[in-house]
Coordinates of C-alpha atoms in Angstrom, one line a residue:
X275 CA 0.0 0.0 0.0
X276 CA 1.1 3.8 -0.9
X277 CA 0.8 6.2 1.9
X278 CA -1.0 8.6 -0.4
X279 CA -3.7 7.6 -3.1
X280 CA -5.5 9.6 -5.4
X281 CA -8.8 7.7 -5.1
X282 CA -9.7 4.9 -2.6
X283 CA -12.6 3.3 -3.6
X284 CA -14.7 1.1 -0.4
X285 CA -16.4 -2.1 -1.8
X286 CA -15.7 -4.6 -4.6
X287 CA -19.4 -5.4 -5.4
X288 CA -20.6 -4.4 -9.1
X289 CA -20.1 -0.8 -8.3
X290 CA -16.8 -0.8 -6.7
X291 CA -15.4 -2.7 -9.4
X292 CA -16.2 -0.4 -11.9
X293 CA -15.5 2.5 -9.8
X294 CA -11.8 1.6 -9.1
X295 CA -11.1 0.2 -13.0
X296 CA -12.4 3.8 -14.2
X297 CA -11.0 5.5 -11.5
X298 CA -7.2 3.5 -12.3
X299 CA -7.5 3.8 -16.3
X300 CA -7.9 7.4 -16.1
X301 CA -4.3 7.6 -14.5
X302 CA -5.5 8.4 -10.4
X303 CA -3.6 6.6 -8.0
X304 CA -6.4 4.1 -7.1
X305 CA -6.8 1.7 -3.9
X306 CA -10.0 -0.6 -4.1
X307 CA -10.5 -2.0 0.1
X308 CA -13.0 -5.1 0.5
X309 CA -14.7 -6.7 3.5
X310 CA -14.4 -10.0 1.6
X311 CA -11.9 -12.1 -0.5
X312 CA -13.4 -11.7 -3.5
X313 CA -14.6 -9.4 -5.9
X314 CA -18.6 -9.5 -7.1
X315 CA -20.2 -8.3 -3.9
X316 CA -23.8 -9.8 -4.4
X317 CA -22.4 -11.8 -7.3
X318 CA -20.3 -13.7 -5.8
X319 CA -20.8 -13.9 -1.9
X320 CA -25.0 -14.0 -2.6
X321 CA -25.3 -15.8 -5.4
X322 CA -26.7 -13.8 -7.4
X323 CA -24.5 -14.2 -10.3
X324 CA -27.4 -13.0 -13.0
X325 CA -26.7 -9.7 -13.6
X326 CA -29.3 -6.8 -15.4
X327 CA -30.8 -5.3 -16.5
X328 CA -28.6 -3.7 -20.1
X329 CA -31.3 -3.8 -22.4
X330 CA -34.9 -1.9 -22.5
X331 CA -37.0 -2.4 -25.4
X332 CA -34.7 -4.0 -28.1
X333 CA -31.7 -1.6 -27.4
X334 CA -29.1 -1.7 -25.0
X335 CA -29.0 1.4 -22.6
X336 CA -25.8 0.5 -20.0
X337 CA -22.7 -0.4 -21.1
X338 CA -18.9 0.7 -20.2
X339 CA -16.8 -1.4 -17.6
X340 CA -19.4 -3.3 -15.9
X341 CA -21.1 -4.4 -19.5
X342 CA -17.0 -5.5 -20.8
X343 CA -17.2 -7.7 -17.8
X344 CA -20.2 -9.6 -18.0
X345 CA -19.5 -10.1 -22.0
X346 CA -16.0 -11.2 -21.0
X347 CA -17.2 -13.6 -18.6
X348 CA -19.4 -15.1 -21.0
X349 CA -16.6 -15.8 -23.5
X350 CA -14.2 -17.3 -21.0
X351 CA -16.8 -19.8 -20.1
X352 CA -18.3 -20.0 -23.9
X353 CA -21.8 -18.8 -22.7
X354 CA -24.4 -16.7 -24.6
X355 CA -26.4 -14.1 -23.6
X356 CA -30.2 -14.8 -23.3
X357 CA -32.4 -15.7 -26.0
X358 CA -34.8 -12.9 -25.3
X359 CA -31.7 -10.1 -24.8
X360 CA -33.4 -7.5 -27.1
X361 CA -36.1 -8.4 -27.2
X362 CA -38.8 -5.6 -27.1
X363 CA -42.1 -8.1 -26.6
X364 CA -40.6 -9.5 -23.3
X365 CA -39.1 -6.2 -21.6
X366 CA -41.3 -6.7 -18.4
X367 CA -40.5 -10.4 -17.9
X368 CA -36.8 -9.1 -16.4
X369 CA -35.7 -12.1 -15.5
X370 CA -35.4 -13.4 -19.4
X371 CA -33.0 -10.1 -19.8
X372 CA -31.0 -10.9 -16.7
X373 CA -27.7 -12.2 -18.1
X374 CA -26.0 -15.9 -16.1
X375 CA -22.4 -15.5 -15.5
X376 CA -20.1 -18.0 -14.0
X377 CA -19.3 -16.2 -10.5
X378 CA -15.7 -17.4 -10.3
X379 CA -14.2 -16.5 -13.3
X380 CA -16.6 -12.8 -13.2
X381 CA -14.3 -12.6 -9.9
X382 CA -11.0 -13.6 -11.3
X383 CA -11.1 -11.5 -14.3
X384 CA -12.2 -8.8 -11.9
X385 CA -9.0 -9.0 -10.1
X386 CA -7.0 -9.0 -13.8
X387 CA -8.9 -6.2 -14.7
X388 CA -8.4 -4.0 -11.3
X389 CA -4.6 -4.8 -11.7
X390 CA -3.7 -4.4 -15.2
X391 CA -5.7 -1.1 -14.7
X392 CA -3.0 0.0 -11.7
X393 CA -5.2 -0.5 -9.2
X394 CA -4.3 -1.9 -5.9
X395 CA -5.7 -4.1 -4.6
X396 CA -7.4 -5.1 -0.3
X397 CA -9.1 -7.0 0.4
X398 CA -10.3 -8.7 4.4
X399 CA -10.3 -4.6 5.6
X400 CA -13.0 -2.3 6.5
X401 CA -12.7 1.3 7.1
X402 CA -11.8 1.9 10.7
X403 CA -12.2 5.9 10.3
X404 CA -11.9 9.3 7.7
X405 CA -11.1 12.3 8.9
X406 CA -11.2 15.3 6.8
X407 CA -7.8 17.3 6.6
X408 CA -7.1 20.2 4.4
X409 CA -7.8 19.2 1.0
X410 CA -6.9 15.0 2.1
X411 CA -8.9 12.4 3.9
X412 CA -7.1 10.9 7.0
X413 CA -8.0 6.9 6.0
X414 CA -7.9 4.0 8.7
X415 CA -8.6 0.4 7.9
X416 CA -8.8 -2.3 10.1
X417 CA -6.8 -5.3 8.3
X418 CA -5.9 -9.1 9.8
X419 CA -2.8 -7.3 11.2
X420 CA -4.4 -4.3 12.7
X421 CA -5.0 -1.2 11.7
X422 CA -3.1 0.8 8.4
X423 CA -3.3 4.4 7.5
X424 CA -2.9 6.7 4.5
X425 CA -4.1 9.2 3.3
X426 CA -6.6 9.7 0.3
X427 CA -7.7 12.9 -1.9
X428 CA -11.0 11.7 -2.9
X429 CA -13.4 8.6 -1.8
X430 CA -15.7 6.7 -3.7
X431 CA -18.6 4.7 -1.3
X432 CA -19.5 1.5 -2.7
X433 CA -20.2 -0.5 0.2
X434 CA -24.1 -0.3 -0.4
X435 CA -25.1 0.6 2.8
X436 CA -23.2 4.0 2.7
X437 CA -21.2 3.4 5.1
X438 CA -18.3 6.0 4.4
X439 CA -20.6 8.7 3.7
X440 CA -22.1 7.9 7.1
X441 CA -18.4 7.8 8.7
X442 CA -17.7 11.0 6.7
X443 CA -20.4 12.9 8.7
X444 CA -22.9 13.1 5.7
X445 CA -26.7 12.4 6.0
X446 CA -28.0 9.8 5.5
X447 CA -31.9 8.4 5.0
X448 CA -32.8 4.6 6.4
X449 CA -35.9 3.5 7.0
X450 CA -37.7 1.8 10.6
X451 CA -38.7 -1.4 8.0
X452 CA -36.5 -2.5 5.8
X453 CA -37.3 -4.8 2.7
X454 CA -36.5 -8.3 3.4
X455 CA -33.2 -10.2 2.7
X456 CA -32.8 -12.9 1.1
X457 CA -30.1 -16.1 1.6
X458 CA -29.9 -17.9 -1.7
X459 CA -29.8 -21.7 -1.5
X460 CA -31.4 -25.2 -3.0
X461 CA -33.0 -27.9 -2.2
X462 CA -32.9 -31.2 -3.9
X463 CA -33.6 -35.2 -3.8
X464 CA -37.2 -34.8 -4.8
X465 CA -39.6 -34.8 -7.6
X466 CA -41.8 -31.5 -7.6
X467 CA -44.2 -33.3 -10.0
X468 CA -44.4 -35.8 -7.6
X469 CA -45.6 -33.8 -4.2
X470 CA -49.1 -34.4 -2.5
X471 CA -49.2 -29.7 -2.6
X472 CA -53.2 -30.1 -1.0
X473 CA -51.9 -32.3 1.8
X474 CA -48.4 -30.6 2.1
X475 CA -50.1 -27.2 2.2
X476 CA -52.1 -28.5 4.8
X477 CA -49.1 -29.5 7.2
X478 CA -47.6 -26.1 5.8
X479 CA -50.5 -24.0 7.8
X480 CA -50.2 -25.9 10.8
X481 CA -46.6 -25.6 11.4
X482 CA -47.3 -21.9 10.7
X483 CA -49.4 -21.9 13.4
X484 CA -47.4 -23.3 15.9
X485 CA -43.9 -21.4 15.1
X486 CA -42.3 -25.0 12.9
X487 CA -42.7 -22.5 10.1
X488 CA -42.3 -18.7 9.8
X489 CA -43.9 -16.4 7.0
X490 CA -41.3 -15.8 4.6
X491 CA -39.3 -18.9 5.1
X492 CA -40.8 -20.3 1.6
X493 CA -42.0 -17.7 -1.2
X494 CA -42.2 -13.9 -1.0
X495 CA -45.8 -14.0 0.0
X496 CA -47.8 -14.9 3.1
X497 CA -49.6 -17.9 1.2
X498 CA -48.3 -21.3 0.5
X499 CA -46.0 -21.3 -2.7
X500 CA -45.5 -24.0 -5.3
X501 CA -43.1 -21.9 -6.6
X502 CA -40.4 -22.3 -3.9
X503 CA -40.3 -26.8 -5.3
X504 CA -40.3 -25.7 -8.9
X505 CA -37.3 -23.3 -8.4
X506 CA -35.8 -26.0 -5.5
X507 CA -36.1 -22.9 -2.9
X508 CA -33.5 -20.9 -5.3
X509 CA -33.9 -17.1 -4.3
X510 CA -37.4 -17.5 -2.6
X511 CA -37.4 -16.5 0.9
X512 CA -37.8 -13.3 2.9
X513 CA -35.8 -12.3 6.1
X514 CA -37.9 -9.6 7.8
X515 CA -37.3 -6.9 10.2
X516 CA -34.1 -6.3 9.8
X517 CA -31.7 -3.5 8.8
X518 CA -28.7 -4.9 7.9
X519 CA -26.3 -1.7 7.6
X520 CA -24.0 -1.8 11.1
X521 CA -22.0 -5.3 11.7
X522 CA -24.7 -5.8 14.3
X523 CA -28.2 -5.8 12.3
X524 CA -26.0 -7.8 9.7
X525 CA -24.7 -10.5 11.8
X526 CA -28.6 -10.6 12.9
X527 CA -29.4 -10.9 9.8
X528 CA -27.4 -13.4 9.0
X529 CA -28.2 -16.1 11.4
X530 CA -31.6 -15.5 11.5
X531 CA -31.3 -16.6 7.4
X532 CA -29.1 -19.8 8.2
X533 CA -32.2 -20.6 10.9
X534 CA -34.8 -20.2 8.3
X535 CA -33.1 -22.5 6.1
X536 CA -33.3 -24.8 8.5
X537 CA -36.7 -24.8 9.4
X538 CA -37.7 -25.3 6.0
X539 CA -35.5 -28.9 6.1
X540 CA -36.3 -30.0 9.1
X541 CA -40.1 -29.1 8.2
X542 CA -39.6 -30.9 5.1
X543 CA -37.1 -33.7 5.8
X544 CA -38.9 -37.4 6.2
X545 CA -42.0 -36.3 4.3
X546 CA -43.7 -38.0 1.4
X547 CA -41.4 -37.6 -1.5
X548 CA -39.2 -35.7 0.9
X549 CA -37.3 -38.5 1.9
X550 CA -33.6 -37.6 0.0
X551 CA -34.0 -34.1 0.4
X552 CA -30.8 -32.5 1.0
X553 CA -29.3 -28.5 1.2
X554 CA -27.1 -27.6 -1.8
X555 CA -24.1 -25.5 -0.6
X556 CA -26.2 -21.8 0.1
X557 CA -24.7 -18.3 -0.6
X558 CA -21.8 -16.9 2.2
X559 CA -24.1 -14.2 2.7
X560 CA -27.7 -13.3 2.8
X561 CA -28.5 -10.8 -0.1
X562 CA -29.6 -7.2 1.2
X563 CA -32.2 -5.3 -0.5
X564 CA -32.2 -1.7 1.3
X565 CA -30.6 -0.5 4.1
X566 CA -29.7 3.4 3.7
X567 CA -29.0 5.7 0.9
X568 CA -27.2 9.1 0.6
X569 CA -29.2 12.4 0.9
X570 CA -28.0 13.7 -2.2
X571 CA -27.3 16.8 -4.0
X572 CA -30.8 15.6 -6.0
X573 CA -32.9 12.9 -4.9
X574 CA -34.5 10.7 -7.7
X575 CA -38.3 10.3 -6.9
X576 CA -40.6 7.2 -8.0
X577 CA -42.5 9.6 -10.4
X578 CA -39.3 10.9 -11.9
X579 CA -38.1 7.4 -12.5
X580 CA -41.3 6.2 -14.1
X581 CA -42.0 9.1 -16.2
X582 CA -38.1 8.4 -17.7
X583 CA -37.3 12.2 -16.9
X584 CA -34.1 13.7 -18.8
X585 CA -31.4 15.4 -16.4
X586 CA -28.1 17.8 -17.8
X587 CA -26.3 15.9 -16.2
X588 CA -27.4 12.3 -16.8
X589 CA -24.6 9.9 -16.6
X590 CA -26.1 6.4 -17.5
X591 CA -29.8 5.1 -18.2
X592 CA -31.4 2.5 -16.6
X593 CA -34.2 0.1 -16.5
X594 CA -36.1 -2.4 -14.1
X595 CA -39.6 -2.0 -12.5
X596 CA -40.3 -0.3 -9.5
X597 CA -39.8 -3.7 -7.4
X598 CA -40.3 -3.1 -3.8
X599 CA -40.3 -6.3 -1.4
X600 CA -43.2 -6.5 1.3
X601 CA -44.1 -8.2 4.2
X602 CA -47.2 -10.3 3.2
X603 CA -48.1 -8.7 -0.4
X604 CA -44.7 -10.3 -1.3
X605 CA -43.9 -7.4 -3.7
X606 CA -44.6 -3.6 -4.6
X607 CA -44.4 -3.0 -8.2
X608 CA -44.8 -1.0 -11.0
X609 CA -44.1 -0.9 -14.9
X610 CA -42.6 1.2 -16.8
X611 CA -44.5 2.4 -20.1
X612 CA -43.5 1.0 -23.6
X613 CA -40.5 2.9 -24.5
X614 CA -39.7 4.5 -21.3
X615 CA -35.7 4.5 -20.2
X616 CA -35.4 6.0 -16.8
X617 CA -31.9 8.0 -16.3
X618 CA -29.8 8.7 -13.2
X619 CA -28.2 12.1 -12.7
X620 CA -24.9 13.3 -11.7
X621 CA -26.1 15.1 -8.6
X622 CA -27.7 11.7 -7.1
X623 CA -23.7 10.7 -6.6
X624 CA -23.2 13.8 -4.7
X625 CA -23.7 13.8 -1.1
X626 CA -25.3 17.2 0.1
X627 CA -22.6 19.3 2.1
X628 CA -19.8 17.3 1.0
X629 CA -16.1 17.3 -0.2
X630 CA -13.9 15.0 -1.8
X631 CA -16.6 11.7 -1.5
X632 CA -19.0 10.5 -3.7
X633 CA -21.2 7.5 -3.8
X634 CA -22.7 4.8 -6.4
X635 CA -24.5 1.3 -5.8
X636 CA -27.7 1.4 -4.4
X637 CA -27.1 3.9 -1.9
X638 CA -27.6 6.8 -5.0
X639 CA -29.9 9.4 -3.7
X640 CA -33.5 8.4 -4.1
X641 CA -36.7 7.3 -2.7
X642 CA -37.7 4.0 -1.5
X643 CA -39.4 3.4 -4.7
X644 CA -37.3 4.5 -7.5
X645 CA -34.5 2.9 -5.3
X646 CA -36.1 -0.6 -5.6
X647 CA -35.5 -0.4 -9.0
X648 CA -32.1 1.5 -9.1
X649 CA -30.5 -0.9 -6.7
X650 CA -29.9 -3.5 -9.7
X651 CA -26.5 -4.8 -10.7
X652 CA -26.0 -3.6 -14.1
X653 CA -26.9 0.3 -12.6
X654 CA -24.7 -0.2 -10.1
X655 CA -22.0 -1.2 -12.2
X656 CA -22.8 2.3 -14.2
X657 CA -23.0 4.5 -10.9
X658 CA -19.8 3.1 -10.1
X659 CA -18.0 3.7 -13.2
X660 CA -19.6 7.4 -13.5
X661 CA -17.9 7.7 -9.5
X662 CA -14.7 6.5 -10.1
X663 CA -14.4 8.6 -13.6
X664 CA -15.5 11.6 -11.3
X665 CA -13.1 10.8 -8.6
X666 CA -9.9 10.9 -11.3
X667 CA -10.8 14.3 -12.4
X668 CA -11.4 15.8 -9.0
X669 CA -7.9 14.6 -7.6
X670 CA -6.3 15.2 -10.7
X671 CA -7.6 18.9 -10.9
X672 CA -8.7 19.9 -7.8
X673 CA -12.1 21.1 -8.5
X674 CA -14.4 20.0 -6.0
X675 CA -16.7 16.6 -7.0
X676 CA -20.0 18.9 -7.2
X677 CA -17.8 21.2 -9.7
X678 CA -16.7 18.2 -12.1
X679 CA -17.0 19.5 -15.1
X680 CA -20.0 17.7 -17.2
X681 CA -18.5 17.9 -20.6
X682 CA -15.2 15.9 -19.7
X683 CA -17.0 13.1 -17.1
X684 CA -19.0 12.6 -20.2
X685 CA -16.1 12.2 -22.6
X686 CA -14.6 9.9 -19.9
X687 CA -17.6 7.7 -19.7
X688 CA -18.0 7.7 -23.5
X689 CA -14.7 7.0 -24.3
X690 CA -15.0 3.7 -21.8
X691 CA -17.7 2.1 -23.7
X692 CA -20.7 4.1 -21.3
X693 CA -23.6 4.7 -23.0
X694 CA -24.4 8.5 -21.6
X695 CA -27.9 9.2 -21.9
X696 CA -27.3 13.1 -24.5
X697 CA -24.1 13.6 -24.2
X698 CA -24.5 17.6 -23.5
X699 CA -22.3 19.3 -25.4
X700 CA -22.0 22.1 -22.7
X701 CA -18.7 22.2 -20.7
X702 CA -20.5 23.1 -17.6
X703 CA -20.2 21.8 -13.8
X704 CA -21.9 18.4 -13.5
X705 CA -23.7 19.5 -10.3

């Protein structure tokens, strides 16, 4: 490690990546620190290796770093993209857009990408504490060893539950209920055309009623789900109640996903048809939905994302319904129109009252709504990129992140293969 960097990026998940890969190829001195030993955040640690959404009604809309990953991925491993990847007659059936990568080598080529870039590279640290000093941060991270220090000129938040920002002494805006987590695992050994679903949906209510079975434990709803045997349990349960940005709420919510696991086997296990059921290996982690965002500079509404609203100072489209998970209704949502490509402006990055940080993920400023939808990887991975492209121009001129001028964090983008929503020609300040 230097004892001075440009840009220090916080978080290797979708956005961080991208962050520090922009941030490195545009010649900052760039460090990339991750609670983890791997890259992929959600990818790789939740299982959620299905990245999206890059296309909206037969065009693509998000490309850059993030988009050069996924398609490099694929031709390591000799995949394809989907069958229905632009296609305009299937844009509100997401998960046929939503593109399988192999988690592993989206990891590895991660690390060969943050390298060969200049970026270095830690990962098993956290940030311990940043102090503002002159125009520098003061940085601390806790590593194995203990604590190291440096110092940084600009930092980029991708931890996705703004936890920088929030050490930085910017606002923030969480939430009493959260949506619900979900741990990503499978069952197997049985036949779903095969189950007795009247009789097992009778058992079903009755360990419900006496505490053998929670609500959430298997489907997104309150009812009894046949979809949770068709998809072997794969990305179908709910963790309520908890918000999962401190260590505490996460290691909560943690075990309180590894126990709902196990209700459902031991619930199951010795039951007609049930008899060879067994747990495939689950995710490391339980996926988080929502915790906090940033009070930004702007804050993206539900209305403004719907309606597809044009900003100065877009920086990247994007494109999912509004998709907000409930307790009991399952999920919130709400479709976009034929033909409308929501955008996410500059000033969203920018935390209010701020200097030298910026943010990207799914802590961008906006409401609960619009953030539902925002949160998705292949936005993230666009955020981040916009961040980190940011980041070099403000320690490499000095101008302060709200003053980066529009005109050249647009060229940067452009030039990395981002597909920025206008392009404004004006050399104005991005903010």
């Amino acid at each position: 490690m230097r004892e001075e960097y440009d840009v220090t990026v916080f978080g290797a998940g979708p956005a961080g990546i991208c962050a520090a890969v922009q941030s490195a190829r545009a010649g900052a001195r760039t460090l990339i620190v991750e609670k983890n030993g791997i890259c992929g955040g959600t990818m790789t640690v939740c299982g959620i290796n299905f990245p999206g959404i890059f296309d909206a009604w037969g065009k693509r809309v998000i490309g850059g770093i993030g988009w050069d990953l996924v398609l490099e991925t694929l031709r390591e491993t000799g995949e394809s993209l989907p069958e229905k990847f632009l296609s305009p007659d299937s844009a509100h059936e997401h998960w046929r857009h939503q593109i399988r990568v192999n988690s592993f080598v989206f990891a590895s080529l991660a690390d060969e990408w943050l390298e060969s870039a200049g970026a270095d590279i830690l990962f098993h640290s956290m940030p311990a504490s940043i102090v503002r000093n002159g125009d520098l941060w003061d940085v601390s991270v806790c590593c194995k060893s203990g604590l190291r220090s440096f110092k940084s000129a600009v930092i980029v938040d991708c931890t996705g539950d703004a936890n920088v920002v929030s050490m930085a002494g910017c606002e923030t805006i969480s939430y009493e209920t959260c949506q619900p987590g979900t741990l990503s695992f499978k069952i197997s050994g049985y036949s779903p055309d095969r189950i007795d679903y009247g009789e097992l949906e009778k058992a079903y209510r009755k360990a419900v009623e006496n505490g053998e079975i929670r609500e959430g434990d298997m489907g997104w709803t309150s009812d009894f789900s046949r979809t949770f045997f068709y998809k072997g349990g794969d990305n179908c349960n709910h963790i309520y109640g908890i918000n999962a940005a401190g260590s505490d709420g996460k290691t909560r919510l943690e075990i309180e996903s590894r126990k709902s696991v196990m209700r459902v086997f031991r619930f199951l296990r010795g039951r007609a048809g049930f008899e060879n059921l067994r747990i495939e290996p689950a995710a490391l982690e339980c996926g988080v939905r929502e915790t906090r965002v940033i009070k930004g500079v702007h804050t993206i509404t539900c209305e403004e994302y719907v309606s597809g609203r044009s900003y100065e100072d877009a920086v990247c489209s994007a494109w999912y319904q509004v998709d907000l998970h409930d307790k009991g209704s399952g999920i919130v949502t709400r479709k976009l129109d034929r033909g409308v490509v929501p955008q996410v402006p500059y000033r969203a990055l920018v935390p209010q009252n701020s200097e030298g940080i910026i943010a990207a993920g799914r802590i961008i400023s906006s409401d609960r709504l619009a953030n539902s939808a925002l949160r998705v990887q292949a936005v993230c991975m666009a955020t981040g990129q916009a961040a980190g492209a940011a980041a070099a121009i403000s320690s490499a001129t000095g101008c302060r992140i709200s003053e980066v001028p529009y005109a050249e964090l647009s060229k940067i983008l452009s030039d990395g293969g981002a597909l920025v929503p206008g392009r404004a020609a004006d050399a104005g300040p991005a903010v």
